[in-house]
mmCIF file of C-alpha atoms in Angstrom:
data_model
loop_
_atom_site.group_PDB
_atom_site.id
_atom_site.type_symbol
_atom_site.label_atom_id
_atom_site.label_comp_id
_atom_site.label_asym_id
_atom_site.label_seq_id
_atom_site.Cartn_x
_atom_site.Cartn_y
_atom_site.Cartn_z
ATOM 1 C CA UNK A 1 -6.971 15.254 -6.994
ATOM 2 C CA UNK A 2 -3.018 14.967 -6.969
ATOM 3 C CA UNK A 3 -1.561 12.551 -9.125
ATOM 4 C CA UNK A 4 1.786 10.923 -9.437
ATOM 5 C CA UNK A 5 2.982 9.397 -12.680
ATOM 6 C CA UNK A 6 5.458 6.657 -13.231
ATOM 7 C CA UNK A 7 6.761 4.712 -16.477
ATOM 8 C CA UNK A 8 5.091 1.345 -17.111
ATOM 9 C CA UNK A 9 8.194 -0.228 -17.537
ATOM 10 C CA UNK A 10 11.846 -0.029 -17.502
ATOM 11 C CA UNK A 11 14.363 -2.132 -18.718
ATOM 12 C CA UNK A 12 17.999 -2.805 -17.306
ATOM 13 C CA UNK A 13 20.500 -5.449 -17.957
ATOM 14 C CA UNK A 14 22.161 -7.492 -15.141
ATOM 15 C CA UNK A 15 24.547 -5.154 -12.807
ATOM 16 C CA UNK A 16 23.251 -2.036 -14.448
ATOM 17 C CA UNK A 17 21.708 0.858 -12.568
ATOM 18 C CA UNK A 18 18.070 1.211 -12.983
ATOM 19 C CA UNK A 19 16.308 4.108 -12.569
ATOM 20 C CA UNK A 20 12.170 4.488 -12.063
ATOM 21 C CA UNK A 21 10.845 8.141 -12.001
ATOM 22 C CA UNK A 22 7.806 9.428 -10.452
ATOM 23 C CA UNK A 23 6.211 12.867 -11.251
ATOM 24 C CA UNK A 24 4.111 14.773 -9.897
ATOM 25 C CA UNK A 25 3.273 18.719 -9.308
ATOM 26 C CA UNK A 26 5.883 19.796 -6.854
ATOM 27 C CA UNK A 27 6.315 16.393 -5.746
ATOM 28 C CA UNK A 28 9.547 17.854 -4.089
ATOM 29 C CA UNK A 29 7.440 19.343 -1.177
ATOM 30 C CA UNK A 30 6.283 15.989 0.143
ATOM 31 C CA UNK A 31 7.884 13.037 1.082
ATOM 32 C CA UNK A 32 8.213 9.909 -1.210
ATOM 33 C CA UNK A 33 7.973 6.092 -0.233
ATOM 34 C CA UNK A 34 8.731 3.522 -2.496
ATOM 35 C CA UNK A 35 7.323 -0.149 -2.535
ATOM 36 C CA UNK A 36 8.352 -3.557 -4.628
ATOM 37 C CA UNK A 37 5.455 -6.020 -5.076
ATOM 38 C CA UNK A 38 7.126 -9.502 -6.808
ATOM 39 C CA UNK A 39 4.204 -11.886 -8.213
ATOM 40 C CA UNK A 40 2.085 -13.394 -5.699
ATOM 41 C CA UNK A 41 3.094 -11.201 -2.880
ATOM 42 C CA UNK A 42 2.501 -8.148 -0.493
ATOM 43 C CA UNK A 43 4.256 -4.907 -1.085
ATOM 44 C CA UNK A 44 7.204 -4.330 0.760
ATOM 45 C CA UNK A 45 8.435 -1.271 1.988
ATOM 46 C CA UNK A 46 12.009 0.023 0.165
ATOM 47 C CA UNK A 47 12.819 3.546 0.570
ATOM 48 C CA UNK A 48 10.923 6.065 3.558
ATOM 49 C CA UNK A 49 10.906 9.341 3.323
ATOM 50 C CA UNK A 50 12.497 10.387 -0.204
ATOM 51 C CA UNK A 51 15.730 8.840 0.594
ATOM 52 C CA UNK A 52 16.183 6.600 3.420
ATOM 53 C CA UNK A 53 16.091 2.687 3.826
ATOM 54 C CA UNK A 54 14.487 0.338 6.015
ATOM 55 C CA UNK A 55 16.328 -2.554 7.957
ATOM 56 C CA UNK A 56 16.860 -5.021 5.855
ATOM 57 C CA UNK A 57 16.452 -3.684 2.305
ATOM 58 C CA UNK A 58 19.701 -3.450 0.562
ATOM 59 C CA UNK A 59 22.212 -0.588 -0.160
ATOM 60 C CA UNK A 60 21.791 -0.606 -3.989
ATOM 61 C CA UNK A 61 18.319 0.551 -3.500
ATOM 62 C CA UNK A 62 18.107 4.568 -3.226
ATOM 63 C CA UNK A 63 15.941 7.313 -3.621
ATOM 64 C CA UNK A 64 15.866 10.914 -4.170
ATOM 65 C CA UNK A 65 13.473 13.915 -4.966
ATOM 66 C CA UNK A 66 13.544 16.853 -6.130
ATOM 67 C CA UNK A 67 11.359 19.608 -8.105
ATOM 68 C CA UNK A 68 8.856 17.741 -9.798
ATOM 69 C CA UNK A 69 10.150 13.959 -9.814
ATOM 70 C CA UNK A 70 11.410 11.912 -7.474
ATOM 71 C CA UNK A 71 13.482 8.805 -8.713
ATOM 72 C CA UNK A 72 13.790 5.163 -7.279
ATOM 73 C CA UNK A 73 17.430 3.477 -8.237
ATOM 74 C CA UNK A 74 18.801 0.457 -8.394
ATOM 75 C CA UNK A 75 22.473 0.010 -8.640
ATOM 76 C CA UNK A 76 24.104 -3.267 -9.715
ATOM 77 C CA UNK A 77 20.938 -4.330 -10.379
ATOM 78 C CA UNK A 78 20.455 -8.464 -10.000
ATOM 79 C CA UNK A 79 17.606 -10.435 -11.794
ATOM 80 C CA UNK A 80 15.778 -10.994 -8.086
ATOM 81 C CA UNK A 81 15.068 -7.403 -8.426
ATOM 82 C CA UNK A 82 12.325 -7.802 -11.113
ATOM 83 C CA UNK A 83 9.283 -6.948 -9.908
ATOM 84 C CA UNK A 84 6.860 -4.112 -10.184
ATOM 85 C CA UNK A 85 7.606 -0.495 -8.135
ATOM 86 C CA UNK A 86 5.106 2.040 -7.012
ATOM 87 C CA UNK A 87 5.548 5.276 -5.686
ATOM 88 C CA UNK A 88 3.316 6.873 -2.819
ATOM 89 C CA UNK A 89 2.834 10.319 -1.164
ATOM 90 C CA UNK A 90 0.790 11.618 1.077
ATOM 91 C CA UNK A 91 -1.708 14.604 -0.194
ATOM 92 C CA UNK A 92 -3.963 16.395 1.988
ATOM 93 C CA UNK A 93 -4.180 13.698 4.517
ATOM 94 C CA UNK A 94 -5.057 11.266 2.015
ATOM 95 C CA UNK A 95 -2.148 8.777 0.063
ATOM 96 C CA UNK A 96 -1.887 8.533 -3.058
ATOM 97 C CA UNK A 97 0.213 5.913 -5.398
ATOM 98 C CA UNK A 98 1.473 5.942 -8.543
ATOM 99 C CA UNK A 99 0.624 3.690 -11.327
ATOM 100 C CA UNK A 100 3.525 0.997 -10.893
ATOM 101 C CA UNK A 101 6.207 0.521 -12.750
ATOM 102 C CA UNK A 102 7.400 -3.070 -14.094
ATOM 103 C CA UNK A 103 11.173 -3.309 -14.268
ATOM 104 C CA UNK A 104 12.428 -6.507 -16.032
ATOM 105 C CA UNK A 105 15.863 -7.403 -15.859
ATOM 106 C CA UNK A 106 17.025 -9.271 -18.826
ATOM 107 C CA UNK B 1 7.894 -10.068 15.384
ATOM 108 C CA UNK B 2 5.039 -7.348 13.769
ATOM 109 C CA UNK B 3 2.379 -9.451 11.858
ATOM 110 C CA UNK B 4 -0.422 -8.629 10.078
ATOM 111 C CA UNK B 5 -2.847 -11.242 9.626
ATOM 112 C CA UNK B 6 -5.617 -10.937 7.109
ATOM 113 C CA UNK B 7 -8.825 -13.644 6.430
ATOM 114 C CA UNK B 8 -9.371 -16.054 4.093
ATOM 115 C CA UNK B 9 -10.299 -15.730 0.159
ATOM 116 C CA UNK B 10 -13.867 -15.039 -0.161
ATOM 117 C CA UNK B 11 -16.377 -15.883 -3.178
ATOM 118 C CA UNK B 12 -19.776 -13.980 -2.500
ATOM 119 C CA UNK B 13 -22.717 -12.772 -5.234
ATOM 120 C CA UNK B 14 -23.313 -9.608 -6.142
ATOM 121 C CA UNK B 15 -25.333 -8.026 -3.867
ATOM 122 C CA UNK B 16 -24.338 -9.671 -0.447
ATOM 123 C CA UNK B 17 -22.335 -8.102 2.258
ATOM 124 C CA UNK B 18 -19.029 -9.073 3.762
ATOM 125 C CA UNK B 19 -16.307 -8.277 6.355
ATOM 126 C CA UNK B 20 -12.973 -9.244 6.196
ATOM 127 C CA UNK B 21 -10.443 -8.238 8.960
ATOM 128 C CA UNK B 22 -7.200 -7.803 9.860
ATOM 129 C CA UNK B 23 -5.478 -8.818 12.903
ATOM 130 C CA UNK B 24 -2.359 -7.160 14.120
ATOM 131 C CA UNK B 25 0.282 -8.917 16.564
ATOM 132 C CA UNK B 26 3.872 -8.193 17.743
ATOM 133 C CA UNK B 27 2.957 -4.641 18.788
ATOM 134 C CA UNK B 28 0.456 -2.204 20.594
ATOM 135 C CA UNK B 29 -2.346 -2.356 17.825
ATOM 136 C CA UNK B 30 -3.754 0.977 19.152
ATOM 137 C CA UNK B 31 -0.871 2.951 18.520
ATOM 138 C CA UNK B 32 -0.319 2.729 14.524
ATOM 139 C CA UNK B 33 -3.218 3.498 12.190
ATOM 140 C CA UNK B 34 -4.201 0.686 9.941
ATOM 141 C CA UNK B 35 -5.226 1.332 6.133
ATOM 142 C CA UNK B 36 -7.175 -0.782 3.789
ATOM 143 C CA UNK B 37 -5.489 -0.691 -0.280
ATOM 144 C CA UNK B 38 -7.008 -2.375 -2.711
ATOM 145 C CA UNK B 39 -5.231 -3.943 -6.053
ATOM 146 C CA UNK B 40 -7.305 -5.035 -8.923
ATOM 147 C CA UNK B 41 -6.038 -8.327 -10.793
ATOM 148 C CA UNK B 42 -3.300 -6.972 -12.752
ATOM 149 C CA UNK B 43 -3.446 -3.044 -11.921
ATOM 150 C CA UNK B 44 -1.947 -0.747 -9.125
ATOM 151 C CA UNK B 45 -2.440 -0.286 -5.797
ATOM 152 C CA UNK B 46 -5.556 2.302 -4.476
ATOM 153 C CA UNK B 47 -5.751 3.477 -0.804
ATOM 154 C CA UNK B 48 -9.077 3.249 0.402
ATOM 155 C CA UNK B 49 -8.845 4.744 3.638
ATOM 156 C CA UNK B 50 -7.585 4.254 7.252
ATOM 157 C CA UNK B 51 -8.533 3.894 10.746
ATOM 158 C CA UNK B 52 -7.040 4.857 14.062
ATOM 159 C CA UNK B 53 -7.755 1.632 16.442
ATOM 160 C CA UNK B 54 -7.107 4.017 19.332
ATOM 161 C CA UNK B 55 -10.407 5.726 18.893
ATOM 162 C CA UNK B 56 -12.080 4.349 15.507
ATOM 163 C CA UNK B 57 -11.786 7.810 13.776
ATOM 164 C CA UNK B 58 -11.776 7.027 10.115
ATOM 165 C CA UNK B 59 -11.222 8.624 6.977
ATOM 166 C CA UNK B 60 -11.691 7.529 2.787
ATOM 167 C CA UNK B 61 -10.377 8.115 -0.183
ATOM 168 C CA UNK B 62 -13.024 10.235 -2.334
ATOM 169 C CA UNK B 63 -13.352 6.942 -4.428
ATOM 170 C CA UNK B 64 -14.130 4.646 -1.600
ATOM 171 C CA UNK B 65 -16.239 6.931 0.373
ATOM 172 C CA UNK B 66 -19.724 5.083 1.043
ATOM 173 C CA UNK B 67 -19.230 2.306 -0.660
ATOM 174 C CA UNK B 68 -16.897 0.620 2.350
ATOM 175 C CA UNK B 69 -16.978 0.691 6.188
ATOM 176 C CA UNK B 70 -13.539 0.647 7.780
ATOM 177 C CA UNK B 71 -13.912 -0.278 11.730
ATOM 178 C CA UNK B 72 -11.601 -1.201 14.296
ATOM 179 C CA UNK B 73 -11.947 -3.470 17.859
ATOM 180 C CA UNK B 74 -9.211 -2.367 20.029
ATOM 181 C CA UNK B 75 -9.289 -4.907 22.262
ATOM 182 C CA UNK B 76 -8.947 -7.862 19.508
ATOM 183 C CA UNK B 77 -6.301 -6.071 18.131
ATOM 184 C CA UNK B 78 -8.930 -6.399 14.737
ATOM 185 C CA UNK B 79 -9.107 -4.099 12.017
ATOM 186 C CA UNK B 80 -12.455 -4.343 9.490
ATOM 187 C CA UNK B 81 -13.414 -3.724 6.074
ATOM 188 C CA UNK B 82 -16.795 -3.781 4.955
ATOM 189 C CA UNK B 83 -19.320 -3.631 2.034
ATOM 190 C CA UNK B 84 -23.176 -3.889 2.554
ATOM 191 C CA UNK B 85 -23.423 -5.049 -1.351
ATOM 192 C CA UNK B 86 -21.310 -6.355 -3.304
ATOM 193 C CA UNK B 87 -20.649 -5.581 -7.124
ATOM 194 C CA UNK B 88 -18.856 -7.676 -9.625
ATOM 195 C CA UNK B 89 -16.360 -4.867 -9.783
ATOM 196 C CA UNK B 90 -15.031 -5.257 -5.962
ATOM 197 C CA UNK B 91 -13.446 -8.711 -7.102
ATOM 198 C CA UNK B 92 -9.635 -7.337 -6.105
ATOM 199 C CA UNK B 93 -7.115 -8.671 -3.766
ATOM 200 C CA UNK B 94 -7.537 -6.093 -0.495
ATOM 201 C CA UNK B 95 -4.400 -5.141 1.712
ATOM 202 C CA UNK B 96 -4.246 -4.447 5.136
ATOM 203 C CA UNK B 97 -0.854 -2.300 6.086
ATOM 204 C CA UNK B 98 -0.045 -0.139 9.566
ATOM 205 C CA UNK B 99 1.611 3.001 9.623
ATOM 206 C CA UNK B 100 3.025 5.260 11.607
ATOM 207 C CA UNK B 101 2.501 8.723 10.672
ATOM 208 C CA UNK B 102 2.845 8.120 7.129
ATOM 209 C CA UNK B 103 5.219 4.854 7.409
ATOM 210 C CA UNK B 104 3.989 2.465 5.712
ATOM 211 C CA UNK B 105 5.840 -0.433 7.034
ATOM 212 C CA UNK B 106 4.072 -3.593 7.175
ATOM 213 C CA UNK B 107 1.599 -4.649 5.348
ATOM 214 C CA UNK B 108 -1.382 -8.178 5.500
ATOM 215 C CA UNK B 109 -0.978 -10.758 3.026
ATOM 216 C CA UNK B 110 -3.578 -9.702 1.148
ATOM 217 C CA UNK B 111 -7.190 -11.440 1.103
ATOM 218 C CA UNK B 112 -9.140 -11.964 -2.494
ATOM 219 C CA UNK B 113 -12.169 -11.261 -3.129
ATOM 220 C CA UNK B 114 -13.785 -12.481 -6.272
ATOM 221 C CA UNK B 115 -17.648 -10.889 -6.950
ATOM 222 C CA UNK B 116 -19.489 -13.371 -9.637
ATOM 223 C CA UNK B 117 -22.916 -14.378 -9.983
#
């Protein structure tokens, strides 16, 4: 079964650019969505398609993907952006998500 | 405005069944699939499968195959999940999102299930 493999955690200070990766085997073929989940509450929907951003989320959050990785990031990065990130793609009709990734800004 | 609306928190023992649903508003329900994901306390998120409300065609993850029911009543707008027995290790919270294609754009507010004897 495909897999897709994220960091447990990354680290970034206030106003810094964060980046989360996600691997997995030609992961550059498919599309990539990203999610936040904060504490307490339903994932929400922050990049579509490898690079593009639904109404409402804001400009410092971008995407990419490429080869083997695709990569979530977060520029100017505020402390209300702390929360855990997962990556998903789609895999012979079936979706798959990668294991989350905690960023803590501090 | 596109809601999804999930049921309560449940408590059952192992071994009984349940069905909790989903109900969509703001939008033609038959039109967007709905998925069930499921989140253990403190892990990641795990599709479980999906359902087409326009004709109840469904599909699982390997994992999740035959040990759920995902169903779908067009006309109340009402997506299901559903387990025949319960086992301690179903205690998760349990997502509800539509998509579009492969949009994931809104999701349920999640309903928790806790499994204990």
């Amino acid at each position: 079964s495909y897999e897709l493999t994220q960091p447990p955690s990354v680290s970034v200070s206030p106003g810094q650019t964060a980046s989360i990766t996600c691997s997995g085997d030609k992961l550059g073929d498919k599309y990539v969505y990203w999610y936040q989940q904060k504490p307490g509450q339903s994932p929400v929907l922050v990049i579509y398609q490898n690079t593009k951003r639904p109404s409402g989320i804001p400009e410092r959050f971008s995407g990419s993907n490429s080869g083997n990785t695709a990569t979530l990031t977060i520029s100017g990065t505020q402390a209300m952006d702390e929360s855990d990130f997962y990556c998903q793609a789609w895999d012979s009709n079936t979706v798959v998500f990668g294991g989350g990734t905690k960023l803590t800004v501090l | 405005e596109v809601q999804l609306v999930q049921s309560g928190a449940e408590v059952k023992k192992p071994g009984e069944s349940l069905r909790i649903s989903c109900k969509g508003s703001g939008y033609r329900f038959s039109t967007y699939w709905i998925s069930w994901v499921r989140q253990k306390p403190g892990k990641g998120l795990e599709w479980m499968g999906r359902i087409d409300p326009s004709d109840s065609y469904s599909d699982y993850s390997p994992s999740f195959e035959g040990h759920v029911t995902i169903s779908a009543d067009k006309s109340f707008s009402t997506a299901y999940l559903q387990w025949s027995s319960l086992k301690a290790s179903d205690t998760a919270m349990y997502y509800c999102a539509r998509h579009e294609a492969t949009i994931f754009d809104y999701w349920g507010q999640g309903t928790l299930i806790s499994v204990t004897s």
